[in-house]
Amino acid sequence: MFAPDIYINRRNNLRKMSPSGVILLLGHDEAPLNYAGNTYRFRQDSNFLYFFGLSLPKLAGVIDIEEGTDCLYGDDIDVEDIIWNGDMLPMQQLAAKVGVSSVTSFENLKIKLQSEIRKGRKIHFAPPYRSDTKILLSDLLGLRIQNIESYVSKKLVHSIVQLRSEKEECELAEIENASNTGYEMHTAAMRLCKPGIPEHVIAEALEGIAASANGMTSFPVILSQNSEILHNHCHDNILQQGRLMLTDAGAETASGYASDFTRTVPVGGKFSSKQADIYNIVLAANNLAIKTAKPGITYFEVHIAAAKLIAEGLKNVGLMKGNIDDAVCNGAHAMFFPHGLGHMMGLDVHDMESLGENYVGYDDETVRSTQFGTAYLRLGRRLKKNFVLTVEPGIYFIPALIAKWENEKINRSFINFNKVHEYLDFGGIRLEDDIVITDSGCRLTGKKRIPITVEEVENEMQSL
Ligand code: GLY
Ligand code: MN
Ligand code: MN
């Protein structure tokens, strides 16, 4: 948690951006795993965390725009809670930690909101994404669940995106911590990656490293020797000599800030020359994106520059052909690079995604592409200082996609399908780093870059 002034300023900034009405920010309740008393690890809603800072269940914050007041709704614990779960500060003292002096019980929330609705005041709320939040909103506001979406406040969504996109110094420090834990996770994965080891042993070791830093992973670990599967959460394989193990994992700090890194390493510790050739194209695309990202450039432009470098590299090894600008314009690279270059990162690993990807990553100036591959680019808009984002180019050989394109003759003037057949068991490579946009460029997050060159990776894999 940060100092109270941080939260007071954020709420005041939000109030200044909102013409009238009441802003409702609902925190999360516990989520049952297999029965009510056995719950998933608690994770607070990120908007609530951003404006009200408290990571405890069953709280709500109300920001009254015209009155200029902030109120927390939540209940003090009783003696039964103390017996089972231990003591907790009274709500009034908890609220003081985030600069709120007005506190009342949770059941008063509905009374307050209903009274404001009767006065004709607008209740601004963000899109709910958990079912229990939708049910609660429906009850609080007297809306049918099916209709809630149409009452979401676009104004609030835009204001929150504007505030949360430019990270404050205290947030950047937390992202540094998350990145340093990410370094430990990925170097451990490199050292553990040996033939005969089950993937889940490594995946669980990474969960443990994140937890031992007093946080957790920022999303379920993606780790597989089936490295062509973009988001593979199944860790059932035994690692085999010569395969490529892709690990996409990051840490979340106790205060909720994320990191998100990917490395792809050869099981057994040595890249073959065929693997190294493709690896070095992905690495060059990653480095080019980092060199190119700066305030004022759109991330769409950086994505296209990376796509062109990938297409050029694939042409050099005989997998693509023809004019590179035309190939990328036609989306031919996307058979190999079928996703976006990156996304915003902060309190959420895909930052603010619950508010709507297009509100976060696009604007009136930069509209989302509909072309296969580029359409998955979550962030396309112009970059600003203190944006935090990922850089994650990749090259994959996905047999089902290759078969589809070949059968349907998609982009056959730019792809050498005969050569591609030699790579059907190759897997895939992604290299992901996290960056902060600075005054004139960007910098990598974390104390040290996770080993990334062929030589650095092979050396790390051989260390004990
Ligand atoms: N961790 C998923 C991603 O890189 O976007
Ligand atoms: Mn990732
Ligand atoms: Mn990512």
Coordinates of C-alpha atoms and ligand atoms in Angstrom, one line a residue:
M1 CA 0.0 0.0 0.0
F2 CA 1.2 3.5 -0.7
A3 CA 1.0 6.7 1.4
P4 CA -2.6 8.1 1.9
D5 CA -1.8 11.1 -0.3
I6 CA -1.4 8.9 -3.3
Y7 CA -5.0 7.7 -3.0
I8 CA -6.4 11.1 -2.1
N9 CA -4.7 12.6 -5.2
R10 CA -5.9 9.8 -7.5
R11 CA -9.5 10.2 -6.3
N12 CA -9.3 14.0 -6.6
N13 CA -8.0 13.6 -10.2
L14 CA -10.8 11.3 -11.0
R15 CA -13.3 13.7 -9.5
K16 CA -11.9 16.5 -11.7
M17 CA -12.4 14.5 -14.8
S18 CA -16.0 13.6 -14.1
P19 CA -18.8 16.2 -14.6
S20 CA -21.4 15.0 -12.1
G21 CA -22.8 12.1 -10.2
V22 CA -21.5 9.3 -8.0
I23 CA -18.6 6.9 -8.8
L24 CA -19.1 3.4 -7.4
L25 CA -16.0 1.2 -7.1
L26 CA -16.8 -2.3 -5.9
G27 CA -14.1 -4.4 -4.3
H28 CA -14.1 -8.2 -4.6
D29 CA -15.6 -10.7 -2.2
E30 CA -14.0 -14.0 -1.4
A31 CA -14.5 -16.5 -4.3
P32 CA -15.3 -20.1 -3.2
L33 CA -13.1 -22.9 -4.7
N34 CA -15.1 -26.1 -3.8
Y35 CA -17.2 -24.8 -0.8
A36 CA -17.8 -21.4 0.7
G37 CA -15.2 -21.6 3.4
N38 CA -12.4 -22.9 1.1
T39 CA -11.6 -20.0 -1.2
Y40 CA -9.3 -19.1 -4.0
R41 CA -6.5 -16.8 -3.0
F42 CA -8.0 -13.4 -2.6
R43 CA -7.3 -10.8 -5.3
Q44 CA -8.7 -7.3 -5.0
D45 CA -10.3 -5.6 -8.0
S46 CA -7.5 -3.4 -9.6
N47 CA -9.6 -0.3 -9.9
F48 CA -10.6 -0.5 -6.3
L49 CA -6.9 -1.1 -5.4
Y50 CA -5.9 1.9 -7.5
F51 CA -8.3 4.4 -5.8
F52 CA -8.9 2.8 -2.4
G53 CA -5.8 0.7 -1.8
L54 CA -7.2 -1.9 0.6
S55 CA -6.8 -5.5 -0.3
L56 CA -9.6 -7.0 1.8
P57 CA -12.9 -8.6 0.8
K58 CA -16.4 -7.0 0.8
L59 CA -15.5 -3.3 0.5
A60 CA -16.9 -0.6 -1.7
G61 CA -15.8 2.9 -2.4
V62 CA -18.1 5.8 -3.3
I63 CA -16.7 9.1 -4.8
D64 CA -19.3 11.8 -4.8
I65 CA -18.4 14.3 -7.5
E66 CA -20.4 17.4 -6.5
E67 CA -20.1 16.9 -2.8
G68 CA -16.4 16.3 -3.0
T69 CA -16.5 13.4 -0.6
D70 CA -15.1 9.8 -0.5
C71 CA -16.7 7.1 1.5
L72 CA -15.8 3.5 2.2
Y73 CA -18.4 0.9 2.8
G74 CA -17.3 -2.1 4.8
D75 CA -17.9 -3.9 8.1
D76 CA -15.8 -4.3 11.2
I77 CA -15.1 -7.9 12.2
D78 CA -16.8 -9.6 15.1
V79 CA -15.5 -11.9 17.8
E80 CA -16.2 -15.0 15.7
D81 CA -14.0 -13.6 12.9
I82 CA -11.3 -12.9 15.5
I83 CA -11.5 -16.5 16.8
W84 CA -11.0 -18.1 13.4
N85 CA -9.1 -15.5 11.4
G86 CA -7.4 -13.3 14.0
D87 CA -7.8 -9.6 14.7
M88 CA -8.0 -6.8 12.2
L89 CA -7.8 -3.0 12.5
P90 CA -11.2 -1.3 12.7
M91 CA -12.6 0.0 9.4
Q92 CA -12.0 3.6 10.5
Q93 CA -8.3 3.0 10.9
L94 CA -8.0 1.0 7.7
A95 CA -9.8 3.8 5.8
A96 CA -7.3 6.3 7.3
K97 CA -4.5 4.4 5.7
V98 CA -5.9 5.4 2.3
G99 CA -6.9 8.9 3.3
V100 CA -10.6 8.3 3.8
S101 CA -12.4 9.5 6.9
S102 CA -16.0 8.6 6.1
V103 CA -16.8 4.9 6.8
T104 CA -20.1 3.1 7.1
S105 CA -21.4 -0.4 7.0
F106 CA -21.7 -2.3 3.7
E107 CA -25.5 -2.6 4.0
N108 CA -25.7 1.2 3.8
L109 CA -24.4 1.1 0.3
K110 CA -27.7 0.1 -1.3
I111 CA -29.6 2.8 0.7
K112 CA -27.1 5.4 -0.4
L113 CA -27.2 4.4 -4.1
Q114 CA -31.0 4.1 -4.2
S115 CA -31.3 7.5 -2.6
E116 CA -29.0 9.0 -5.3
I117 CA -30.9 7.3 -8.1
R118 CA -34.2 8.7 -6.8
K119 CA -32.6 12.2 -6.9
G120 CA -31.8 11.5 -10.6
R121 CA -28.1 11.3 -10.1
K122 CA -25.9 9.2 -12.4
I123 CA -24.1 6.2 -10.8
H124 CA -20.8 5.7 -12.7
F125 CA -19.4 2.2 -12.6
A126 CA -16.9 0.2 -14.6
P127 CA -17.7 -3.0 -16.5
P128 CA -18.1 -5.9 -14.1
Y129 CA -16.3 -9.1 -15.0
R130 CA -17.0 -11.4 -12.1
S131 CA -20.5 -13.0 -11.8
D132 CA -20.9 -12.1 -8.1
T133 CA -20.1 -8.5 -8.9
K134 CA -22.8 -8.5 -11.6
I135 CA -25.3 -9.9 -9.1
L136 CA -24.4 -7.4 -6.5
L137 CA -24.6 -4.5 -9.0
S138 CA -28.0 -5.7 -10.1
D139 CA -29.2 -5.7 -6.6
L140 CA -27.6 -2.3 -5.6
L141 CA -28.8 -0.5 -8.7
G142 CA -32.1 -2.3 -9.4
L143 CA -30.9 -3.4 -12.9
R144 CA -31.5 -6.6 -14.7
I145 CA -28.1 -8.5 -15.0
Q146 CA -28.6 -8.7 -18.8
N147 CA -28.8 -4.9 -19.0
I148 CA -25.9 -3.9 -16.8
E149 CA -23.4 -3.6 -19.7
S150 CA -25.5 -0.9 -21.3
Y151 CA -25.3 1.2 -18.1
V152 CA -21.5 1.1 -17.8
S153 CA -20.0 4.6 -17.6
K154 CA -17.8 5.2 -20.7
K155 CA -16.8 8.5 -19.1
L156 CA -15.5 6.6 -16.1
V157 CA -13.7 4.0 -18.2
H158 CA -11.9 6.8 -20.2
S159 CA -10.9 8.6 -17.0
I160 CA -9.6 5.5 -15.3
V161 CA -7.6 4.6 -18.5
Q162 CA -6.1 8.1 -18.6
L163 CA -5.1 8.0 -15.0
R164 CA -3.8 4.4 -14.8
S165 CA -1.9 4.5 -18.1
E166 CA 0.8 6.9 -16.9
K167 CA 2.5 5.2 -14.0
E168 CA 3.6 7.1 -10.9
E169 CA 7.1 6.7 -9.4
C170 CA 5.7 4.5 -6.6
E171 CA 4.1 2.3 -9.2
L172 CA 7.3 2.0 -11.2
A173 CA 9.2 1.0 -8.1
E174 CA 6.6 -1.9 -7.5
I175 CA 7.0 -2.9 -11.2
E176 CA 10.8 -3.1 -10.6
N177 CA 10.2 -5.4 -7.7
A178 CA 7.9 -7.6 -9.8
S179 CA 10.5 -7.6 -12.6
N180 CA 13.3 -8.6 -10.2
T181 CA 11.2 -11.6 -9.0
G182 CA 10.5 -12.4 -12.7
Y183 CA 14.3 -12.5 -13.2
E184 CA 14.6 -15.1 -10.4
M185 CA 11.7 -17.1 -11.9
H186 CA 13.1 -17.3 -15.4
T187 CA 16.7 -18.0 -14.5
A188 CA 15.4 -20.8 -12.2
A189 CA 13.4 -22.2 -15.2
M190 CA 16.6 -22.1 -17.3
R191 CA 18.6 -24.0 -14.7
L192 CA 15.8 -26.6 -14.1
C193 CA 15.2 -27.3 -17.8
K194 CA 16.7 -30.7 -18.3
P195 CA 15.6 -33.8 -20.3
G196 CA 13.4 -36.1 -18.2
I197 CA 12.0 -33.3 -15.9
P198 CA 8.2 -33.0 -16.0
E199 CA 7.1 -29.5 -17.1
H200 CA 4.9 -29.1 -14.0
V201 CA 7.9 -29.4 -11.7
I202 CA 9.3 -26.3 -13.2
A203 CA 6.0 -24.5 -13.5
E204 CA 5.3 -25.1 -9.8
A205 CA 8.9 -24.0 -8.8
L206 CA 8.1 -20.7 -10.5
E207 CA 4.8 -20.3 -8.6
G208 CA 6.9 -20.9 -5.4
I209 CA 9.4 -18.2 -6.2
A210 CA 6.6 -15.7 -6.8
A211 CA 4.9 -16.7 -3.6
S212 CA 8.2 -16.6 -1.6
A213 CA 8.6 -13.0 -2.7
N214 CA 5.3 -12.4 -0.8
G215 CA 3.2 -12.2 -3.9
M216 CA 2.0 -14.6 -6.5
T217 CA 2.3 -15.1 -10.2
S218 CA 0.7 -12.4 -12.3
F219 CA -1.2 -15.0 -14.4
P220 CA -1.1 -18.8 -14.5
V221 CA 2.3 -19.9 -15.7
I222 CA 2.6 -20.7 -19.4
L223 CA 5.3 -23.3 -19.8
S224 CA 5.6 -26.0 -22.4
Q225 CA 7.9 -27.9 -24.8
N226 CA 4.9 -27.5 -27.2
S227 CA 6.2 -24.0 -27.6
E228 CA 4.1 -23.2 -30.7
I229 CA 1.0 -23.1 -28.4
L230 CA 0.7 -19.4 -27.5
H231 CA -0.9 -19.7 -24.1
N232 CA -0.3 -23.3 -22.9
H233 CA -1.3 -23.8 -19.3
C234 CA -1.1 -27.6 -19.5
H235 CA 2.2 -28.8 -18.0
D236 CA 1.8 -32.6 -18.6
N237 CA 4.9 -33.4 -20.7
I238 CA 8.3 -34.8 -19.7
L239 CA 11.0 -32.5 -21.3
Q240 CA 12.8 -34.1 -24.2
Q241 CA 16.3 -33.4 -25.3
G242 CA 16.4 -30.9 -28.2
R243 CA 12.9 -29.5 -27.8
L244 CA 12.3 -25.8 -27.1
M245 CA 10.8 -25.0 -23.8
L246 CA 8.8 -21.7 -23.8
T247 CA 8.2 -20.1 -20.4
D248 CA 5.9 -17.1 -20.2
A249 CA 5.6 -16.1 -16.5
G250 CA 5.7 -13.1 -14.3
A251 CA 5.3 -12.1 -10.7
E252 CA 2.7 -10.0 -8.9
T253 CA 3.9 -8.0 -5.9
A254 CA 1.9 -8.0 -2.6
S255 CA 0.6 -4.6 -3.7
G256 CA -0.7 -6.0 -7.0
Y257 CA 1.8 -4.9 -9.6
A258 CA 2.9 -7.3 -12.4
S259 CA 5.8 -8.4 -14.5
D260 CA 5.5 -10.5 -17.6
F261 CA 8.5 -12.1 -19.3
T262 CA 9.0 -14.9 -21.9
R263 CA 12.1 -16.9 -22.6
T264 CA 12.5 -19.9 -24.9
V265 CA 15.3 -22.3 -24.2
P266 CA 16.6 -25.5 -25.6
V267 CA 16.0 -28.6 -23.5
G268 CA 19.5 -30.0 -22.8
G269 CA 21.1 -26.5 -22.9
K270 CA 22.4 -26.1 -26.5
F271 CA 20.5 -24.5 -29.4
S272 CA 20.8 -26.3 -32.7
S273 CA 21.9 -24.0 -35.5
K274 CA 18.4 -24.3 -37.0
Q275 CA 16.9 -23.2 -33.7
A276 CA 19.5 -20.4 -33.2
D277 CA 18.7 -19.0 -36.7
I278 CA 15.1 -18.5 -35.8
Y279 CA 15.9 -17.5 -32.3
N280 CA 18.1 -14.7 -33.5
I281 CA 15.4 -13.3 -35.7
V282 CA 13.0 -13.1 -32.7
L283 CA 15.8 -11.5 -30.6
A284 CA 16.5 -8.9 -33.3
A285 CA 12.8 -8.1 -33.4
N286 CA 12.7 -7.7 -29.6
N287 CA 15.8 -5.5 -29.7
L288 CA 14.4 -3.4 -32.6
A289 CA 11.1 -2.8 -30.7
I290 CA 13.0 -1.7 -27.6
K291 CA 15.2 0.7 -29.7
T292 CA 12.2 2.1 -31.5
A293 CA 9.7 2.6 -28.6
K294 CA 9.6 6.2 -27.4
P295 CA 7.0 8.9 -26.6
G296 CA 5.1 10.0 -29.7
I297 CA 5.4 6.8 -31.8
T298 CA 2.4 4.6 -32.1
Y299 CA 2.8 1.0 -30.9
F300 CA 1.2 -0.1 -34.1
E301 CA 4.2 1.4 -35.9
V302 CA 6.6 -0.5 -33.6
H303 CA 4.6 -3.7 -34.2
I304 CA 4.8 -3.3 -38.0
A305 CA 8.6 -2.6 -37.8
A306 CA 9.0 -5.8 -35.8
A307 CA 6.8 -7.7 -38.2
K308 CA 8.9 -6.5 -41.2
L309 CA 12.1 -7.5 -39.4
I310 CA 10.6 -11.0 -38.8
A311 CA 9.5 -11.3 -42.4
E312 CA 12.9 -10.2 -43.7
G313 CA 14.6 -12.8 -41.3
L314 CA 12.3 -15.5 -42.5
K315 CA 13.0 -14.6 -46.1
N316 CA 16.7 -14.9 -45.4
V317 CA 16.3 -18.5 -44.2
G318 CA 14.0 -19.3 -47.2
L319 CA 10.7 -19.5 -45.4
M320 CA 9.2 -16.3 -46.9
K321 CA 9.7 -14.7 -50.3
G322 CA 8.7 -11.6 -52.3
N323 CA 8.6 -7.9 -51.3
I324 CA 8.7 -7.6 -47.5
D325 CA 6.6 -4.4 -47.3
D326 CA 3.9 -6.1 -49.5
A327 CA 4.1 -9.3 -47.4
V328 CA 3.5 -7.5 -44.2
C329 CA 0.8 -5.3 -45.7
N330 CA -1.0 -8.5 -46.7
G331 CA -0.5 -10.0 -43.3
A332 CA 1.7 -12.9 -44.5
H333 CA 4.0 -12.7 -41.5
A334 CA 1.1 -13.6 -39.3
M335 CA 1.3 -17.3 -40.1
F336 CA 4.5 -17.2 -38.1
F337 CA 3.8 -14.2 -35.8
P338 CA 0.0 -14.5 -35.2
H339 CA -0.2 -12.1 -32.2
G340 CA 0.5 -8.6 -31.1
L341 CA 3.8 -7.1 -30.1
G342 CA 2.6 -6.3 -26.6
H343 CA 0.2 -4.7 -24.2
M344 CA 0.1 -2.3 -21.3
M345 CA 1.1 -3.7 -17.9
G346 CA 0.6 -2.4 -14.3
L347 CA -1.9 -3.5 -11.7
D348 CA -3.1 -6.1 -14.2
V349 CA -0.7 -8.1 -16.4
H350 CA -2.8 -7.0 -19.4
D351 CA -3.4 -3.7 -17.8
M352 CA -7.0 -2.5 -17.5
E353 CA -8.2 -5.2 -19.9
S354 CA -11.5 -5.5 -17.9
L355 CA -12.3 -1.9 -19.0
G356 CA -12.2 -2.9 -22.7
E357 CA -9.1 -3.6 -24.8
N358 CA -9.9 -0.9 -27.3
Y359 CA -10.3 1.8 -24.7
V360 CA -6.9 1.0 -23.3
G361 CA -4.9 0.3 -26.4
Y362 CA -6.6 2.4 -29.1
D363 CA -8.2 5.8 -29.5
D364 CA -9.8 8.0 -32.2
E365 CA -6.5 8.3 -34.0
T366 CA -5.4 4.6 -33.9
V367 CA -8.1 2.2 -34.8
R368 CA -7.7 -1.5 -34.3
S369 CA -6.8 -3.6 -37.4
T370 CA -9.1 -6.4 -38.4
Q371 CA -6.4 -8.3 -40.2
F372 CA -5.5 -11.8 -38.8
G373 CA -2.6 -11.5 -36.5
T374 CA -2.4 -7.7 -36.2
A375 CA -6.0 -7.7 -34.9
Y376 CA -4.5 -9.4 -31.7
L377 CA -2.4 -6.3 -31.0
R378 CA -3.8 -5.1 -27.7
L379 CA -1.9 -1.8 -27.7
G380 CA -1.7 0.3 -30.9
R381 CA -1.9 3.9 -29.8
R382 CA 0.7 6.6 -29.4
L383 CA 3.1 6.0 -26.5
K384 CA 3.6 8.4 -23.7
K385 CA 6.2 8.8 -21.0
N386 CA 5.7 6.4 -18.0
F387 CA 3.6 4.0 -20.0
V388 CA 4.7 0.5 -19.0
L389 CA 4.3 -2.2 -21.7
T390 CA 5.5 -5.5 -22.9
V391 CA 7.7 -6.3 -26.0
E392 CA 7.0 -9.8 -27.1
P393 CA 7.6 -10.8 -30.7
G394 CA 7.6 -14.5 -31.6
I395 CA 7.9 -17.0 -34.5
Y396 CA 5.9 -20.2 -34.3
F397 CA 5.3 -23.1 -36.6
I398 CA 1.7 -24.1 -35.8
P399 CA 0.9 -27.2 -38.0
A400 CA -2.9 -26.6 -38.0
L401 CA -2.5 -23.0 -39.1
I402 CA 0.1 -23.9 -41.7
A403 CA -2.1 -26.6 -43.1
K404 CA -5.1 -24.2 -43.3
W405 CA -3.1 -21.5 -45.1
E406 CA -1.5 -24.0 -47.5
N407 CA -4.9 -25.6 -48.3
E408 CA -6.6 -22.3 -48.8
K409 CA -3.6 -20.8 -50.7
I410 CA -3.4 -17.9 -48.3
N411 CA -0.5 -15.6 -49.0
R412 CA 1.2 -18.3 -51.1
S413 CA 3.1 -15.6 -53.0
F414 CA 5.0 -14.7 -49.8
I415 CA 5.4 -18.1 -48.1
N416 CA 7.6 -21.0 -49.2
F417 CA 5.4 -23.8 -48.0
N418 CA 7.9 -26.5 -49.1
K419 CA 10.5 -25.1 -46.8
V420 CA 8.0 -24.6 -44.0
H421 CA 7.4 -28.4 -44.1
E422 CA 10.9 -28.8 -42.7
Y423 CA 9.9 -26.9 -39.6
L424 CA 6.6 -28.6 -38.7
D425 CA 8.1 -30.1 -35.5
F426 CA 10.1 -27.0 -34.6
G427 CA 7.7 -25.5 -32.0
G428 CA 7.9 -21.7 -31.4
I429 CA 9.9 -19.0 -29.9
R430 CA 8.8 -15.9 -28.0
L431 CA 11.0 -13.4 -26.2
E432 CA 9.2 -11.0 -23.9
D433 CA 10.6 -8.0 -21.9
D434 CA 8.9 -5.2 -20.0
I435 CA 9.7 -1.6 -20.7
V436 CA 8.9 1.9 -19.3
I437 CA 8.6 4.7 -21.8
T438 CA 11.1 7.5 -20.8
D439 CA 11.6 11.1 -22.0
S440 CA 13.2 10.1 -25.2
G441 CA 13.0 6.3 -25.5
C442 CA 12.4 3.5 -23.1
R443 CA 14.2 1.4 -20.5
L444 CA 13.9 -2.2 -19.5
T445 CA 12.3 -2.9 -16.1
G446 CA 14.3 -4.8 -13.5
K447 CA 17.9 -4.7 -12.2
K448 CA 19.2 -7.0 -14.9
R449 CA 17.9 -8.2 -18.2
I450 CA 17.0 -11.9 -18.0
P451 CA 19.6 -13.8 -20.1
I452 CA 18.5 -13.5 -23.7
T453 CA 21.3 -14.0 -26.2
V454 CA 22.0 -17.5 -27.3
E455 CA 25.3 -17.4 -25.4
E456 CA 23.7 -15.9 -22.2
V457 CA 21.0 -18.5 -22.2
E458 CA 23.3 -21.4 -22.7
N459 CA 25.6 -20.2 -20.0
E460 CA 22.7 -19.8 -17.5
M461 CA 21.5 -23.3 -18.3
Q462 CA 24.8 -24.7 -17.4
S463 CA 25.2 -22.9 -14.1
L464 CA 24.1 -24.6 -10.9
Ligands
GLY1 N1 1.3 -13.5 -20.4 C1 0.5 -13.4 -21.5 C2 1.1 -12.4 -22.4 O1 2.3 -12.3 -22.5 O2 0.4 -11.5 -22.9
MN2 MN 3.7 -13.0 -21.2
MN3 MN 2.6 -10.2 -22.3

